[in-house]
Each structure stands twice: as structure tokens, then as C-alpha cells.
GROMACS .gro file of C-alpha atoms in nm:
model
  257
    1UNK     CA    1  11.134 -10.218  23.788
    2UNK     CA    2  11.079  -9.919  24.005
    3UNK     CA    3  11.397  -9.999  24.222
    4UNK     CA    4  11.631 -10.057  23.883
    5UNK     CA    5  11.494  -9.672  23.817
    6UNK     CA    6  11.591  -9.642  24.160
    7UNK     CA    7  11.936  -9.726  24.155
    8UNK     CA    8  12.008  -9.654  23.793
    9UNK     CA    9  11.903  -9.233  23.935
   10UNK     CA   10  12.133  -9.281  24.236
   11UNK     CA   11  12.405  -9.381  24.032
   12UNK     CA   12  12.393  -9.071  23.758
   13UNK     CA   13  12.351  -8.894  24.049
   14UNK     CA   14  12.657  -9.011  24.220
   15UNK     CA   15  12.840  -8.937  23.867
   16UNK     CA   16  12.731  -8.615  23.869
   17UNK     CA   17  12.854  -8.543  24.175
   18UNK     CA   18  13.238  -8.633  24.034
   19UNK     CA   19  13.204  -8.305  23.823
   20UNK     CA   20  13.064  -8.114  24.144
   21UNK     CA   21  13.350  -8.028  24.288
   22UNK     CA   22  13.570  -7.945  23.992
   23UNK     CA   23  13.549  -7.591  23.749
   24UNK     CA   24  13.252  -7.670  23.568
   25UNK     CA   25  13.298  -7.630  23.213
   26UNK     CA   26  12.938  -7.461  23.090
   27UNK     CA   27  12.847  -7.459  22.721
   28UNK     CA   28  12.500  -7.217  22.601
   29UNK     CA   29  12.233  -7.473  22.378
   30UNK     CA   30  12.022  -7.316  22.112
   31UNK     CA   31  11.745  -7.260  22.383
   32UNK     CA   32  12.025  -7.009  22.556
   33UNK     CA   33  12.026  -7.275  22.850
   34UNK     CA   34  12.304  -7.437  23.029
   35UNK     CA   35  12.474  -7.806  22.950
   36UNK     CA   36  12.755  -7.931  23.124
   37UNK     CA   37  12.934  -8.257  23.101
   38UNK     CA   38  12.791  -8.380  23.388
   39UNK     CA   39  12.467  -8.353  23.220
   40UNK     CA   40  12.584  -8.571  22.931
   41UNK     CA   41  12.721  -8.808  23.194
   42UNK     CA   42  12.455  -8.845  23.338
   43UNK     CA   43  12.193  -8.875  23.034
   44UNK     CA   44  12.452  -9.164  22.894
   45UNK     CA   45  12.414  -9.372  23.214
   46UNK     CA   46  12.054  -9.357  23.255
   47UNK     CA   47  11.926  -9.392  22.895
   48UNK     CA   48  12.190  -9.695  22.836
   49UNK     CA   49  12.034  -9.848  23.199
   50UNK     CA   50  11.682  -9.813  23.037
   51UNK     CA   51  11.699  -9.979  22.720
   52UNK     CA   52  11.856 -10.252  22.961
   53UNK     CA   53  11.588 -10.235  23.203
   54UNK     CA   54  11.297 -10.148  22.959
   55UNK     CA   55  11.407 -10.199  22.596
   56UNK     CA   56  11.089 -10.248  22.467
   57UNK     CA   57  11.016  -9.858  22.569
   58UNK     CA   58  11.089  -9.521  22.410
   59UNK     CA   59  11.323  -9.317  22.598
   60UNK     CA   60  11.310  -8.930  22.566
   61UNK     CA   61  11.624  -8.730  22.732
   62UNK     CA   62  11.599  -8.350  22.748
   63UNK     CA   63  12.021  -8.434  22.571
   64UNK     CA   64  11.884  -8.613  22.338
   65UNK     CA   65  11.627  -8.420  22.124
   66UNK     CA   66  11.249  -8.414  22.100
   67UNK     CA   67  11.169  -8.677  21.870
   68UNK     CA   68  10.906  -8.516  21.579
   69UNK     CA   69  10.548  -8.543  21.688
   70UNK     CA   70  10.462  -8.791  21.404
   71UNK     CA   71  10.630  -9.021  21.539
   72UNK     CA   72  10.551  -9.035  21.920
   73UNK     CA   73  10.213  -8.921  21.904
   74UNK     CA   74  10.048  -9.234  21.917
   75UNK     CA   75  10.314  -9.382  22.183
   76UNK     CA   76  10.082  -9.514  22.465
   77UNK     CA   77  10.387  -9.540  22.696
   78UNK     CA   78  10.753  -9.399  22.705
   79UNK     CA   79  11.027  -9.283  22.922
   80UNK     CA   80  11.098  -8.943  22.987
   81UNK     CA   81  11.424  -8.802  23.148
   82UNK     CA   82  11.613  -8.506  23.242
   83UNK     CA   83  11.939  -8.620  23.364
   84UNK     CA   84  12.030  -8.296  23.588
   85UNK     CA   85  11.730  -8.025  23.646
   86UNK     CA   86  11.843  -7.724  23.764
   87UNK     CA   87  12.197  -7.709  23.583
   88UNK     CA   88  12.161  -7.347  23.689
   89UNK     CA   89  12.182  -7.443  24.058
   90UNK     CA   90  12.461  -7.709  23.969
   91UNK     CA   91  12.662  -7.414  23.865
   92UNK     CA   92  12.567  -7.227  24.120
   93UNK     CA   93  12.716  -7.544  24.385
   94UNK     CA   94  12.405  -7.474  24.602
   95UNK     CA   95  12.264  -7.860  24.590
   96UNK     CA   96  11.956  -7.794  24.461
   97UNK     CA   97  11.985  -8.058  24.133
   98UNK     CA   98  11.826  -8.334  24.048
   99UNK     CA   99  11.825  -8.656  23.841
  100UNK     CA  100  11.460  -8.656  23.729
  101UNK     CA  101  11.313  -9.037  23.547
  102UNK     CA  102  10.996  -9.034  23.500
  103UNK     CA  103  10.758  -9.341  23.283
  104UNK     CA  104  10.450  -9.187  23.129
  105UNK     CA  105  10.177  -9.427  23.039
  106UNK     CA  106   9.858  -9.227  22.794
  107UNK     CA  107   9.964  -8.898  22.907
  108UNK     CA  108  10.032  -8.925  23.258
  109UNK     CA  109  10.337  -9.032  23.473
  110UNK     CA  110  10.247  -9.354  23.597
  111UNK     CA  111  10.599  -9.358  23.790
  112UNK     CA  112  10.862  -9.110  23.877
  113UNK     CA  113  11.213  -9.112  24.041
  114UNK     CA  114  11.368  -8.793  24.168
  115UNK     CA  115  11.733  -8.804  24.348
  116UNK     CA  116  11.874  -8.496  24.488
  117UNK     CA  117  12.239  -8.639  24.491
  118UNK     CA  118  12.419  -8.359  24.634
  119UNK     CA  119  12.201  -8.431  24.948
  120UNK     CA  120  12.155  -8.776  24.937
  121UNK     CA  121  11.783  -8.801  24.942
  122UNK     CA  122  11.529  -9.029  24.673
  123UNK     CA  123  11.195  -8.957  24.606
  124UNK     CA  124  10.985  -9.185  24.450
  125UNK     CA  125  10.640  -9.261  24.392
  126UNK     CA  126  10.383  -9.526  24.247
  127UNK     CA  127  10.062  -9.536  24.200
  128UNK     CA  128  10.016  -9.898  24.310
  129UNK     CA  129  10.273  -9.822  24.665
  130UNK     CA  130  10.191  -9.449  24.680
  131UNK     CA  131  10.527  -9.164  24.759
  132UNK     CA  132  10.828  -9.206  24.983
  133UNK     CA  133  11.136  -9.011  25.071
  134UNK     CA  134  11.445  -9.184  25.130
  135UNK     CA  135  11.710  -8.960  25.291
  136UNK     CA  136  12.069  -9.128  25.334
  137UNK     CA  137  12.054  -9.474  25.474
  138UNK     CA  138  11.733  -9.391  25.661
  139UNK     CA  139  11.432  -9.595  25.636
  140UNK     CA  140  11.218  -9.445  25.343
  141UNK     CA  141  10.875  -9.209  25.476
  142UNK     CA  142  10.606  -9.274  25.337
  143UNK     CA  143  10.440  -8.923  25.185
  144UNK     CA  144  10.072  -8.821  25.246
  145UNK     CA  145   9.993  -8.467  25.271
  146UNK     CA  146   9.629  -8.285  25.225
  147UNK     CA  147   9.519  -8.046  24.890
  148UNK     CA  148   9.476  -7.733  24.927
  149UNK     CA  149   9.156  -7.574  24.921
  150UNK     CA  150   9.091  -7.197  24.850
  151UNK     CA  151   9.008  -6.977  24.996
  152UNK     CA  152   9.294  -6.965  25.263
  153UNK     CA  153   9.625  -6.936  25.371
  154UNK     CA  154   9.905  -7.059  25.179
  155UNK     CA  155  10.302  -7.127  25.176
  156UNK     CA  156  10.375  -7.132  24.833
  157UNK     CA  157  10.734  -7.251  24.661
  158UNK     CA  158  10.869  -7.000  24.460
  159UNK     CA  159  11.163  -7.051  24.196
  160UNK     CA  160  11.544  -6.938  24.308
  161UNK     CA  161  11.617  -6.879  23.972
  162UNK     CA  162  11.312  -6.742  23.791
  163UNK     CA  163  11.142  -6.582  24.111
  164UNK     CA  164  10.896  -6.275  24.090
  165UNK     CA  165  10.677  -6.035  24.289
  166UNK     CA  166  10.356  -6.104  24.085
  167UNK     CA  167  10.309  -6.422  24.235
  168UNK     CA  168  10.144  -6.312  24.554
  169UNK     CA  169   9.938  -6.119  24.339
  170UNK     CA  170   9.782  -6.300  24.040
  171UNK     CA  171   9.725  -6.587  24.407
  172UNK     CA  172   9.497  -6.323  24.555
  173UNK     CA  173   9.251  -6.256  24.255
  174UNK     CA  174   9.190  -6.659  24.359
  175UNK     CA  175   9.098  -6.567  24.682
  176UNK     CA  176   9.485  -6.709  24.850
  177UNK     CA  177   9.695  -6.517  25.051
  178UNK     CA  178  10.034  -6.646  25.037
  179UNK     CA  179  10.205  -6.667  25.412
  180UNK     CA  180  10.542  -6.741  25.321
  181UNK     CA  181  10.748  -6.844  25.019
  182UNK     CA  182  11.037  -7.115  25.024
  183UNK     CA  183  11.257  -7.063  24.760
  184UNK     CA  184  11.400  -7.421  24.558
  185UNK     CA  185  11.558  -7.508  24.270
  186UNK     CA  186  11.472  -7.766  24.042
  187UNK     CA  187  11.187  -8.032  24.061
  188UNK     CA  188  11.252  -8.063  24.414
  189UNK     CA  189  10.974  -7.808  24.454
  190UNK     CA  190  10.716  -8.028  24.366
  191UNK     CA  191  10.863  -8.293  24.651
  192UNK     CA  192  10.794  -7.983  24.889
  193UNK     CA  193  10.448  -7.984  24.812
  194UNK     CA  194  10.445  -8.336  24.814
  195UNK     CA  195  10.583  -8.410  25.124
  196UNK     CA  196  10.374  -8.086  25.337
  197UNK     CA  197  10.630  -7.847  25.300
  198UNK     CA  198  10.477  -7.644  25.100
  199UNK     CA  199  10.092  -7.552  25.003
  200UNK     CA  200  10.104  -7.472  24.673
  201UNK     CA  201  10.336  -7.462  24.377
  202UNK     CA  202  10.232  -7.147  24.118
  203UNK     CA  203  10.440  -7.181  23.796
  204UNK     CA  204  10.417  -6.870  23.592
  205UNK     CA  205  10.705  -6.900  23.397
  206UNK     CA  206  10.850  -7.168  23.141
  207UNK     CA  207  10.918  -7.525  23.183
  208UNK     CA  208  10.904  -7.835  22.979
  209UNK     CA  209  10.773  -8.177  23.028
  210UNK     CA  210  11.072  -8.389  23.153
  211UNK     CA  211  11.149  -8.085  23.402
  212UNK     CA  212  10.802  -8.183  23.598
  213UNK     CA  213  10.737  -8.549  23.519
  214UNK     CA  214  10.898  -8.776  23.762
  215UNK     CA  215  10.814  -8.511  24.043
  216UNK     CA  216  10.468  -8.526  23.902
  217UNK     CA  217  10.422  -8.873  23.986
  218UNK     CA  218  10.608  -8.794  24.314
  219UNK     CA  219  10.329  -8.520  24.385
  220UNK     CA  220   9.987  -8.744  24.267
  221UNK     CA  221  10.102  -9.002  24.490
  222UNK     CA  222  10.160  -8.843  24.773
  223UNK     CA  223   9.848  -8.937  24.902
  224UNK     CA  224   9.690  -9.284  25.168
  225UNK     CA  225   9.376  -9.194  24.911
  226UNK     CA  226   9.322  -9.246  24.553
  227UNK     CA  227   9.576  -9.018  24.389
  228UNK     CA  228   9.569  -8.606  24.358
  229UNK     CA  229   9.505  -8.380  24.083
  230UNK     CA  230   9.765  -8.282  23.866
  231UNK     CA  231   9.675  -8.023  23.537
  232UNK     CA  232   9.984  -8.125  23.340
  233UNK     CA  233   9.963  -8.362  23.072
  234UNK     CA  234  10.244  -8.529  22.872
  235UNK     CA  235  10.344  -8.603  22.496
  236UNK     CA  236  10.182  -8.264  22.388
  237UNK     CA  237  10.305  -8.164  22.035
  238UNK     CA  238  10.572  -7.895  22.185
  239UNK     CA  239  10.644  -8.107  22.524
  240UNK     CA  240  10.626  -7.747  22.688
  241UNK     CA  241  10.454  -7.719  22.957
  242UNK     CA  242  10.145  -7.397  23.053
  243UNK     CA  243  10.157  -7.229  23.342
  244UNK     CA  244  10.009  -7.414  23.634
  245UNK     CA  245   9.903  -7.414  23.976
  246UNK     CA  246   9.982  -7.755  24.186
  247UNK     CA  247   9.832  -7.867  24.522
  248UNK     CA  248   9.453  -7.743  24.466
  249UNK     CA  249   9.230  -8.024  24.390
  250UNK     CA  250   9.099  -7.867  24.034
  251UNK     CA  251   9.256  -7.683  23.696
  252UNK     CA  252   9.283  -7.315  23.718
  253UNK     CA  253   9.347  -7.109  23.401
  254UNK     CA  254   9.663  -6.933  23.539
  255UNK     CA  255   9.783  -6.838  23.258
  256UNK     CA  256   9.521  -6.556  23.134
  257UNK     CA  257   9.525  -6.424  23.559
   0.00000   0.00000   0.00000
């Protein structure tokens, strides 16, 4: 199944892409966020290849509406899916978008997809295989990096679009000095840490649950040991997610720092 996720990513991705290079047309939701048509593209060619794939299985689409909470709360397993994270970098033309599929199994993502299409690179991860990083036609690299452990140094990724100075900050009341930042866009900030990029990810700012779960499962498996500590959970009543700290091997209350 994991490789039908595969392709089915690589190919929204690749339809995405046909809108890249035109005048994107941008329309404001209710939420005062972006949506393009490549979004809806996009969202139409993965949710149609997962009732294919999967049709057993929920989907949920950031384009297609949170379904009420009465109704998925007792879902053990479903499919969750935001067909272009980091529409604001889309519009922007700087590359750093992503098609994000992620399957969540009792709260967690179990599996996750991530294609960065304007770049050509796949991230994927498993628990039963573990994380890889496919760039181009290159043989996919496996990903196993270390948790961080305070106190210490640390290169943190910060947001391009919703970056701040209090970071750095609220990070040294927990004993970490931040080194460097590397700005991203999108869920490819979790690959960073993923991969050894990057320490630390500090989120101190807004985001909802199908904007972190396929990089999620990207991020736990990253790992030749067991599989790392993530503090986000998924199916919550609002599907928004707290502020959170990923790459430290426990939960820290970041919010209230």
C-alpha cells in the first residue's frame, strides 16, 4: 500500500506543478487562508486514488471539511491529507510545498508520505521499514538521526512564513541555546529534523493536524531503534494542533513558556 501512497503523492504533486508556472489565481477561505486550484487538483486526485486504494477507510482532506466529531470520534483508523502545505510558499514560487498523506491508526500516524514536487524529492516512512528520502531517480536513504537531549546546543527550524524572535528565548528558559536557525516552509521542516538537519523543531504558532501528520510519521521513524517521541496526537475534537516542541525525547508544556 505504502508505494500506491507513494505514487498516488508524486502524481498530485506533478499536477500541481502544471499550475506552478502559470498566474496563480488565489481565493481567501473562511479561516483567511489561501486555496488555489492547484490545491483542489490536487485533493481530487489523491482522495479519488484512496477510496481506490483503501475504500474501506475514511479519508479527511484539509478541501474537504472536518467531518463533526460525533461521527469520527470512535474511528480507530482513517486517512488524513493536505493536498498542498504551504500554499503560501506556492504563491510565493519558492518550492517549499508539499503533498502531505498521512494514515492514522488510534491516534497516531502509523504511515506518512511527504513529496516536495517542485524539487523532486519523497519522504516516506513506516514503522515496520523505518524513514527514507528519495531525491530524483536516486536510490532512496534510509533516515536515522539521534534526539535531542537538553541541555545543549541546538539548530532549530524556524517557519519562513510565521517566524519570530521569541523563539530563542522561550528555548533558553529550557536550558537550549539555539546555534542557528534554518528557515522552511511547509512540513518539510519536520523532514529536516528527521533527516539531521536540524535539532529541534519549536512550533509556537498555529497549525492543524493534516499540516503535521504524514511528516509525523516521517519524523518517529526516522530512527534504526524502536521509534521516537512525538507529543502530537490525532482525531482531537478541533483537529488543531498545541504548540509543540519536536526532536527531544519527552513532552514539554510549550505552550504556558
Amino acid at each position: 500500500m505504502l508505494n500506491q501512497v507513494i505514487k498516488t503523492a508524486k502524481e498530485a504533486g506533478q499536477k500541481i506543478l502544471e499550475f506552478y508556472d502559470t498566474e496563480i489565481e488565489v481565493i481567501t477561505k473562511d479561516d483567511d487562508s489561501p486555496l488555489t486550484k492547484a490545491d483542489l487538483a490536487a485533493h481530487h486526485i489523491i482522495v479519488d486514488a484512496l477510496k481506490e486504494i483503501d475504500p474501506e477507510t475514511p479519508v479527511i482532506s484539509e478541501e474537504s471539511g472536518i467531518p463533526d466529531y460525533q461521527e469520527r470520534k470512535d474511528w480507530n483508523k482513517f486517512w488524513l491529507v493536505d493536498p498542498l502545505d504551504g500554499t503560501k510558499e506556492f504563491i510565493k514560487k519558492n518550492g517549499e510545498f508539499t503533498v502531505n498523506i498521512a494514515l492514522i491508526e488510534n491516534e497516531k500516524p502509523v504511515l506518512g508520505v511527504v513529496y516536495v514536487p517542485a524539487f523532486d524529492v519523497m519522504y516516506y516512512g513506516e514503522e515496520s521499514i523505518g524513514s527514507y528520502k528519495k531525491e530524483g531517480e536516486r536510490s532512496a536513504q534510509k533516515l536515522n538521526s539521534p534526539e535531542f537531549k537538553a541541555p545543549g546546543s541546538a539548530k532549530i527550524v524556524v517557519s519562513r512564513s510565521h517566524g519570530d524572535d521569541t523563539t530563542a528565548k522561550k528555548l533558553k528558559t529550557l536550558n537550549i541555546e539555539v546555534s542557528e536557525e534554518v528557515p522552511s516552509g511547509s512540513s518539510i521542516k519536520f523532514c529536516l529534523v528527521a533527516e539531521g538537519k536540524a535539532d529541534l523543531y519549536p512550533r509556537l504558532g498555529p497549525t492543524m493536524e493534516w499540516d503535521t501528520a504524514a511528516a509525523d510519521a516521517v519524523y518517529r521513524f526516522s530512527t534504526n531503534n524502536g521509534v521516537k517521541f512525538s507529543p502530537l496526537k490525532y482525531n482531537k475534537k478541533t483537529m488543531k494542533n498545541p504548540y509543540f516542541l519536536l526532536g527531544i525525547n519527552e513532552y514539554i508544556d510549550v505552550e504556558n513558556l
